[in-house]
JSON list of C-alpha atoms in Angstrom, two decimals:
[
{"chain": "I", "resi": 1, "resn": "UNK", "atom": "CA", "xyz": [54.50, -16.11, -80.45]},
{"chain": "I", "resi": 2, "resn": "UNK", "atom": "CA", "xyz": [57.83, -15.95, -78.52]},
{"chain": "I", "resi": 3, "resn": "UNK", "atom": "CA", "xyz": [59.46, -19.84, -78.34]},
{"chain": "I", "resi": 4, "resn": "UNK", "atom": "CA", "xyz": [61.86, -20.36, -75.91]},
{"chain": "I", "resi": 5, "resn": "UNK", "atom": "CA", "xyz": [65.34, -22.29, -75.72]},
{"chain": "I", "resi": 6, "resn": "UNK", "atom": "CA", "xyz": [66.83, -24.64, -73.06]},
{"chain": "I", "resi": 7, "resn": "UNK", "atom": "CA", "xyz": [70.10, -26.24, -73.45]},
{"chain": "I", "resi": 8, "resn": "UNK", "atom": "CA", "xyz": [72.20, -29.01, -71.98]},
{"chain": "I", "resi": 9, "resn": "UNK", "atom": "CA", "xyz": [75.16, -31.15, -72.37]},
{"chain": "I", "resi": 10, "resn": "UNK", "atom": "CA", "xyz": [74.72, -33.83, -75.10]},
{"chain": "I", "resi": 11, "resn": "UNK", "atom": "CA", "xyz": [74.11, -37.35, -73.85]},
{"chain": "I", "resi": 12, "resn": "UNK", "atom": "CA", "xyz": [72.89, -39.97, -75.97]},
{"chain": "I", "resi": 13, "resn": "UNK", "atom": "CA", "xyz": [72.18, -43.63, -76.03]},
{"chain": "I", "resi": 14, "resn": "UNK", "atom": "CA", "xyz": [71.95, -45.92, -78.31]},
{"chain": "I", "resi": 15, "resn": "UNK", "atom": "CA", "xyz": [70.32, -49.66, -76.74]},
{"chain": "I", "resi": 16, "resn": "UNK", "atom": "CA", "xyz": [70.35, -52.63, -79.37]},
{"chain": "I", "resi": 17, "resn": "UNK", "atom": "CA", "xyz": [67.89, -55.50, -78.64]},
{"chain": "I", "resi": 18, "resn": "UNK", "atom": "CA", "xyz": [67.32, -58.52, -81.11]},
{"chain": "I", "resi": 19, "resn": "UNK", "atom": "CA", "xyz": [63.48, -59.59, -81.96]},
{"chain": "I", "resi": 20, "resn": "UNK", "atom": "CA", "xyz": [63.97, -63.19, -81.80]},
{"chain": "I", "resi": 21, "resn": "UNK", "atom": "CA", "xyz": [63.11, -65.09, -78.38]},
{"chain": "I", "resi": 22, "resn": "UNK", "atom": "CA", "xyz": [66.24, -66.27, -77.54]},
{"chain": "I", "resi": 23, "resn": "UNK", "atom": "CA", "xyz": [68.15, -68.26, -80.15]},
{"chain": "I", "resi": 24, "resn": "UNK", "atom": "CA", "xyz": [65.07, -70.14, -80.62]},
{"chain": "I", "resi": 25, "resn": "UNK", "atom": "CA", "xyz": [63.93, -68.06, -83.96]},
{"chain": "I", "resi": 26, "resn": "UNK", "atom": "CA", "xyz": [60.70, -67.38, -82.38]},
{"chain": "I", "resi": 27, "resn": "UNK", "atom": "CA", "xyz": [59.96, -63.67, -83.67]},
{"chain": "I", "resi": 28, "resn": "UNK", "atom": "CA", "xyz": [58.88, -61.08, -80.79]},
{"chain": "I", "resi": 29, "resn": "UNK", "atom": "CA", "xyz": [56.08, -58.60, -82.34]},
{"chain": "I", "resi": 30, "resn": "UNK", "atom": "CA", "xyz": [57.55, -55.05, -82.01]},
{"chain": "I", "resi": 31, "resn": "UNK", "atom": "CA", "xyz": [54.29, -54.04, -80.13]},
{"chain": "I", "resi": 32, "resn": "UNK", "atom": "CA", "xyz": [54.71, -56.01, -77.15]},
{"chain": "I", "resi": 33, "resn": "UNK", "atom": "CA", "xyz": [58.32, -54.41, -76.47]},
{"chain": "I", "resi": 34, "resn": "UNK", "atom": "CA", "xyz": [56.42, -51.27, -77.49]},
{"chain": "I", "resi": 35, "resn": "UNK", "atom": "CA", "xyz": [53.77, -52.00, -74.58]},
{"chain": "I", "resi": 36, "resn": "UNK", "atom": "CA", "xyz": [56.61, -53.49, -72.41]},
{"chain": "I", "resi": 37, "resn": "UNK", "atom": "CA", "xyz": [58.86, -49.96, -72.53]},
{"chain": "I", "resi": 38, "resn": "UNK", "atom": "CA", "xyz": [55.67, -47.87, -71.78]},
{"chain": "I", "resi": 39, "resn": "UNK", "atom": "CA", "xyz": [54.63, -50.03, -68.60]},
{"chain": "I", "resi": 40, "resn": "UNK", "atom": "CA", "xyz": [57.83, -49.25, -67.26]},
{"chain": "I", "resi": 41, "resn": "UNK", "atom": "CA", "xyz": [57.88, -45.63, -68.51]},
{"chain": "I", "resi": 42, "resn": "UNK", "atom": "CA", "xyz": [54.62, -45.43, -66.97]},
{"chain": "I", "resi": 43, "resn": "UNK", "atom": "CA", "xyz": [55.68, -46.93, -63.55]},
{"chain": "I", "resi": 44, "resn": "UNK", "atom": "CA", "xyz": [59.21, -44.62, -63.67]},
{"chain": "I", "resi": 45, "resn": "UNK", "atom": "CA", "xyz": [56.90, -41.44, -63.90]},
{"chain": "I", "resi": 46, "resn": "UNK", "atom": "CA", "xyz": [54.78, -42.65, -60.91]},
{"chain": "I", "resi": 47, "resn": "UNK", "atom": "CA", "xyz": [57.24, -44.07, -58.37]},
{"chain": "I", "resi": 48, "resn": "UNK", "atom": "CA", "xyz": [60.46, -41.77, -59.43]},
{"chain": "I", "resi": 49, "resn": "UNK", "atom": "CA", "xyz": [58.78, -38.67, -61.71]},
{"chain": "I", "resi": 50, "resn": "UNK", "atom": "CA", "xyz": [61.57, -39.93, -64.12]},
{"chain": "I", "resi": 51, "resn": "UNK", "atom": "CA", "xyz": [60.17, -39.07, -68.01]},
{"chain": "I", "resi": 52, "resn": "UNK", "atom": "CA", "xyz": [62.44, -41.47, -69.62]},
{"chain": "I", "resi": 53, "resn": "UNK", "atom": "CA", "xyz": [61.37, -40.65, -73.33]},
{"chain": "I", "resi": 54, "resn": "UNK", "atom": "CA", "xyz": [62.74, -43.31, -76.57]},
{"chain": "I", "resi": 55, "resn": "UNK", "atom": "CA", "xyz": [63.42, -42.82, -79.89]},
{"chain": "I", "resi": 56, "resn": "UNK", "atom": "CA", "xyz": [62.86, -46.87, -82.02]},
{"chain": "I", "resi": 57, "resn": "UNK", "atom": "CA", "xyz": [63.94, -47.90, -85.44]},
{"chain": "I", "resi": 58, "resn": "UNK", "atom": "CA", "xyz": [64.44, -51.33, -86.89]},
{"chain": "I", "resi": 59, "resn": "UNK", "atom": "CA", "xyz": [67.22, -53.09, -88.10]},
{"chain": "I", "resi": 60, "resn": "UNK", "atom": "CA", "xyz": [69.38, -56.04, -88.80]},
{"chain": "I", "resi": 61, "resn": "UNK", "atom": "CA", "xyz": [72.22, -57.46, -87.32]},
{"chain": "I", "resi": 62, "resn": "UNK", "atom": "CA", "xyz": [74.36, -59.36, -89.45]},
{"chain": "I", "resi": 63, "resn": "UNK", "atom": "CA", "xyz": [77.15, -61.96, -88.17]},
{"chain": "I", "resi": 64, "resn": "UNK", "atom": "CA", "xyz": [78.30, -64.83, -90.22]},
{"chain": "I", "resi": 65, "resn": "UNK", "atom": "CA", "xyz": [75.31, -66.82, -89.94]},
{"chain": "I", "resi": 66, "resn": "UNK", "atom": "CA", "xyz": [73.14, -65.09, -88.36]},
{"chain": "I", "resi": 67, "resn": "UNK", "atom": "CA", "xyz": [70.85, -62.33, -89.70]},
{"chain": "I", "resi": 68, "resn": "UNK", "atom": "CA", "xyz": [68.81, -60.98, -86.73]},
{"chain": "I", "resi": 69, "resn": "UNK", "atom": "CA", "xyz": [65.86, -58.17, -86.73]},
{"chain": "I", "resi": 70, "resn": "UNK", "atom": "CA", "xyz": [66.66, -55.67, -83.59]},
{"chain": "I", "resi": 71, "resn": "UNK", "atom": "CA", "xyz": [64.98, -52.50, -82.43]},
{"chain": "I", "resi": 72, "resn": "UNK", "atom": "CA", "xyz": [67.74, -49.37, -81.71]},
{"chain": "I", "resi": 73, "resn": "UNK", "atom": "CA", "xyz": [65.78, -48.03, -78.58]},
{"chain": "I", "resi": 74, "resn": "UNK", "atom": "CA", "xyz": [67.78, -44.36, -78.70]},
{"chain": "I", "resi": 75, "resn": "UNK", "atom": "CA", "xyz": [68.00, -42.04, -75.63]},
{"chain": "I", "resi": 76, "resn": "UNK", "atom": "CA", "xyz": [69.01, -38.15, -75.08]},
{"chain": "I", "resi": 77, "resn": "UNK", "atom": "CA", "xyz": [69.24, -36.00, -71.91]},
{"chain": "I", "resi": 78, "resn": "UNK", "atom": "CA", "xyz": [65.88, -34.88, -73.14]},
{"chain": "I", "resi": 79, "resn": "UNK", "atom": "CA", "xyz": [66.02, -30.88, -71.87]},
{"chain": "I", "resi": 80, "resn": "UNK", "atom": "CA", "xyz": [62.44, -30.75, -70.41]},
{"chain": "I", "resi": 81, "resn": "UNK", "atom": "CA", "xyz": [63.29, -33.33, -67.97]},
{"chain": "I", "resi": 82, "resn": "UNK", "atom": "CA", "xyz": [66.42, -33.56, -67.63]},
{"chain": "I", "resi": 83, "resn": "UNK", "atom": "CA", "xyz": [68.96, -36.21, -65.52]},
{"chain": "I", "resi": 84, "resn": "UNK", "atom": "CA", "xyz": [72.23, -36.26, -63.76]},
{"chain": "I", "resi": 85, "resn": "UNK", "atom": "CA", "xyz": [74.06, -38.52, -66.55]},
{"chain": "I", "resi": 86, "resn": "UNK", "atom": "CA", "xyz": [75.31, -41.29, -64.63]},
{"chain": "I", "resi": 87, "resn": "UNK", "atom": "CA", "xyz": [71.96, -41.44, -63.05]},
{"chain": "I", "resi": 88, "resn": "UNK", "atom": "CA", "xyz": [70.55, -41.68, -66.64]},
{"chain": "I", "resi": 89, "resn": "UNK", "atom": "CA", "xyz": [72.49, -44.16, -67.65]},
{"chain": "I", "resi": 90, "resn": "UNK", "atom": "CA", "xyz": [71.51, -46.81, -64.69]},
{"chain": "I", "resi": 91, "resn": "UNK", "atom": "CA", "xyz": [67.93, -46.02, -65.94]},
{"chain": "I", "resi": 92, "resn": "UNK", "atom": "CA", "xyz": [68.53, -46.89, -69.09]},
{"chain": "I", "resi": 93, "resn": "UNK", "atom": "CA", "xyz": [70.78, -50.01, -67.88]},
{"chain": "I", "resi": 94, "resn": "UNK", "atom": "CA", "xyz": [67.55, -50.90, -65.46]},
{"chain": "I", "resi": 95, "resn": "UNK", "atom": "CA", "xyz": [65.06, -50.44, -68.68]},
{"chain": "I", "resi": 96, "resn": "UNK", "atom": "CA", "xyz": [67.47, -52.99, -70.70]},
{"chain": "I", "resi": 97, "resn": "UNK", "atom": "CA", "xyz": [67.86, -55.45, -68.26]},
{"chain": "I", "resi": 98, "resn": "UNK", "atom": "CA", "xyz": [64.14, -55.62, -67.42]},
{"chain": "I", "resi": 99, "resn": "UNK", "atom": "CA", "xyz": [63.73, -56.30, -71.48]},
{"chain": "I", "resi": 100, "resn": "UNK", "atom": "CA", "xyz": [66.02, -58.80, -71.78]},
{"chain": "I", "resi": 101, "resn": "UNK", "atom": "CA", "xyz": [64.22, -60.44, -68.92]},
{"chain": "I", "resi": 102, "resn": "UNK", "atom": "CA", "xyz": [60.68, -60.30, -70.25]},
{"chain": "I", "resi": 103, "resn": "UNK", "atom": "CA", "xyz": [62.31, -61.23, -73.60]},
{"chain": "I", "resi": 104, "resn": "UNK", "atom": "CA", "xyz": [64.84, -63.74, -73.14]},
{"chain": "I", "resi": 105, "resn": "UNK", "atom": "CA", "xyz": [67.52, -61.84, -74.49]},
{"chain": "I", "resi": 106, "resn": "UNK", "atom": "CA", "xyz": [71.13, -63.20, -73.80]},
{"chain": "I", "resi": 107, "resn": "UNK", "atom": "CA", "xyz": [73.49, -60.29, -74.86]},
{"chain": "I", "resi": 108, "resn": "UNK", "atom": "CA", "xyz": [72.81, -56.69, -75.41]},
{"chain": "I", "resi": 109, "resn": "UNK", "atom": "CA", "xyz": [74.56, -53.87, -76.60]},
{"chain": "I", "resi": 110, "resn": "UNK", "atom": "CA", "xyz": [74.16, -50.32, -75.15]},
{"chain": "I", "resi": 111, "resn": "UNK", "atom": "CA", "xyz": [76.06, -47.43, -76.61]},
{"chain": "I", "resi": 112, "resn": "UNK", "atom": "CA", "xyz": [77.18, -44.05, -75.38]},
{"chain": "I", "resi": 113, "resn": "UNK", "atom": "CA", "xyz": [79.43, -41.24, -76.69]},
{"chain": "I", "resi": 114, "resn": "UNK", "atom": "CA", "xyz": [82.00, -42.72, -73.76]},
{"chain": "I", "resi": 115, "resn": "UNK", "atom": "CA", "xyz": [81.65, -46.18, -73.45]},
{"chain": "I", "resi": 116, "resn": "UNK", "atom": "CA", "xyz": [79.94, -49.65, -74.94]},
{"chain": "I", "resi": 117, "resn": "UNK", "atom": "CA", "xyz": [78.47, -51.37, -72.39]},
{"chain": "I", "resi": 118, "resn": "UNK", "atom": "CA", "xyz": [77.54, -55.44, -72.85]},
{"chain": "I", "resi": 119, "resn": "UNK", "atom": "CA", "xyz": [75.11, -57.18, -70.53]},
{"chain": "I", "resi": 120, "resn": "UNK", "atom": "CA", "xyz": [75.30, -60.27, -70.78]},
{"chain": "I", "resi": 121, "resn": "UNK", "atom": "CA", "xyz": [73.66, -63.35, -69.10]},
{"chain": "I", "resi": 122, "resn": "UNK", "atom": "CA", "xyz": [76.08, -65.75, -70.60]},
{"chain": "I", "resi": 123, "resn": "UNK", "atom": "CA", "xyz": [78.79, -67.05, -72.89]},
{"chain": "I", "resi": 124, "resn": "UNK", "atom": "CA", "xyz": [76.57, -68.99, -75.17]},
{"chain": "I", "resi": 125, "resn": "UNK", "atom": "CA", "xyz": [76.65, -67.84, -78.95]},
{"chain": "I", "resi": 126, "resn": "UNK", "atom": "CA", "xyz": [73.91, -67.89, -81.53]},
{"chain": "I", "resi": 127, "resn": "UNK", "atom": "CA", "xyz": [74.11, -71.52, -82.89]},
{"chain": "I", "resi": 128, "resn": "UNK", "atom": "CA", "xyz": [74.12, -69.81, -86.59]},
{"chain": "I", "resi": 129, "resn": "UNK", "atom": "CA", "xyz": [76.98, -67.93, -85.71]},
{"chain": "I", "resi": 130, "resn": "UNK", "atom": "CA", "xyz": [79.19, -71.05, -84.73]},
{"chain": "I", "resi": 131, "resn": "UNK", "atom": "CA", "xyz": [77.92, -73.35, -87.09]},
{"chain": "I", "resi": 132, "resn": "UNK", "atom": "CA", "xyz": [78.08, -70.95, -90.90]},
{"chain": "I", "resi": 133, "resn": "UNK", "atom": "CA", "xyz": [81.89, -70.71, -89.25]},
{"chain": "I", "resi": 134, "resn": "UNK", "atom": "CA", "xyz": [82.60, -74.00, -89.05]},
{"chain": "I", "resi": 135, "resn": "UNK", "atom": "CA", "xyz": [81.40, -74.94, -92.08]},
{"chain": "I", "resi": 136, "resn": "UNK", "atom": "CA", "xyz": [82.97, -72.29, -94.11]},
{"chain": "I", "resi": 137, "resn": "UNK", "atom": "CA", "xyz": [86.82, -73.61, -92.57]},
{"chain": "I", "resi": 138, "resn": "UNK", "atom": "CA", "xyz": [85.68, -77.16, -93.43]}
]
């Protein structure tokens, strides 16, 4: 069985997006992002033939007060469909802004070998962030 080899330039992405409904502490299940990533997956295949593949894991984020569980949503140039990287990259910028939407995320982190981009919808902090602060100057 011969197997065959295709290579690109390395791209990756690395999109961090917290499971809690805004700063309300209202947990998001996992599966509905899950579902929520594949409608759009689904709907970039049939309106662009864009295979926008994702790697997710779970974690925490950790600042002062707050102790937040996240997905890490990571992307690569995947070689049997691969993109023009800045073209990639507004996909994957589209994909995180429509989850923060459906979501009501405020802030999210995406990461690239070049650059760490924040959208952001606005100033506001995480009320546990502020207030374990406070309290430990006091």
């Amino acid at each position: 069985m011969k197997i065959s080899k295709k290579s690109i330039k390395s791209f990756s992405a690395k999109v961090t997006i917290g499971l809690e409904l805004g700063y309300t502490r209202e947990l998001i299940e996992k599966t509905k992002i899950i579902k929520h990533i594949q409608k759009i997956q689904n709907e970039l295949i049939e309106n662009k033939d864009i295979f926008l593949s994702v790697s997710i894991s779970e974690c925490n984020i950790v600042m002062s007060g707050q102790i937040e569980p996240h997905l890490v949503l990571s992307f690569i140039n995947y070689p049997k469909f691969p993109l023009e990287i800045q073209f990639l990259k507004n996909e994957i910028e589209e994909l995180t802004r429509a989850l923060m939407n459906e979501f009501e995320q405020n802030r999210t982190i995406i990461e690239y070998f070049d650059e760490t981009v924040m959208l952001e919808k606005e100033k506001q902090i995480d009320p546990r962030i502020k207030n374990n602060y406070c309290q430990q100057r006091i």
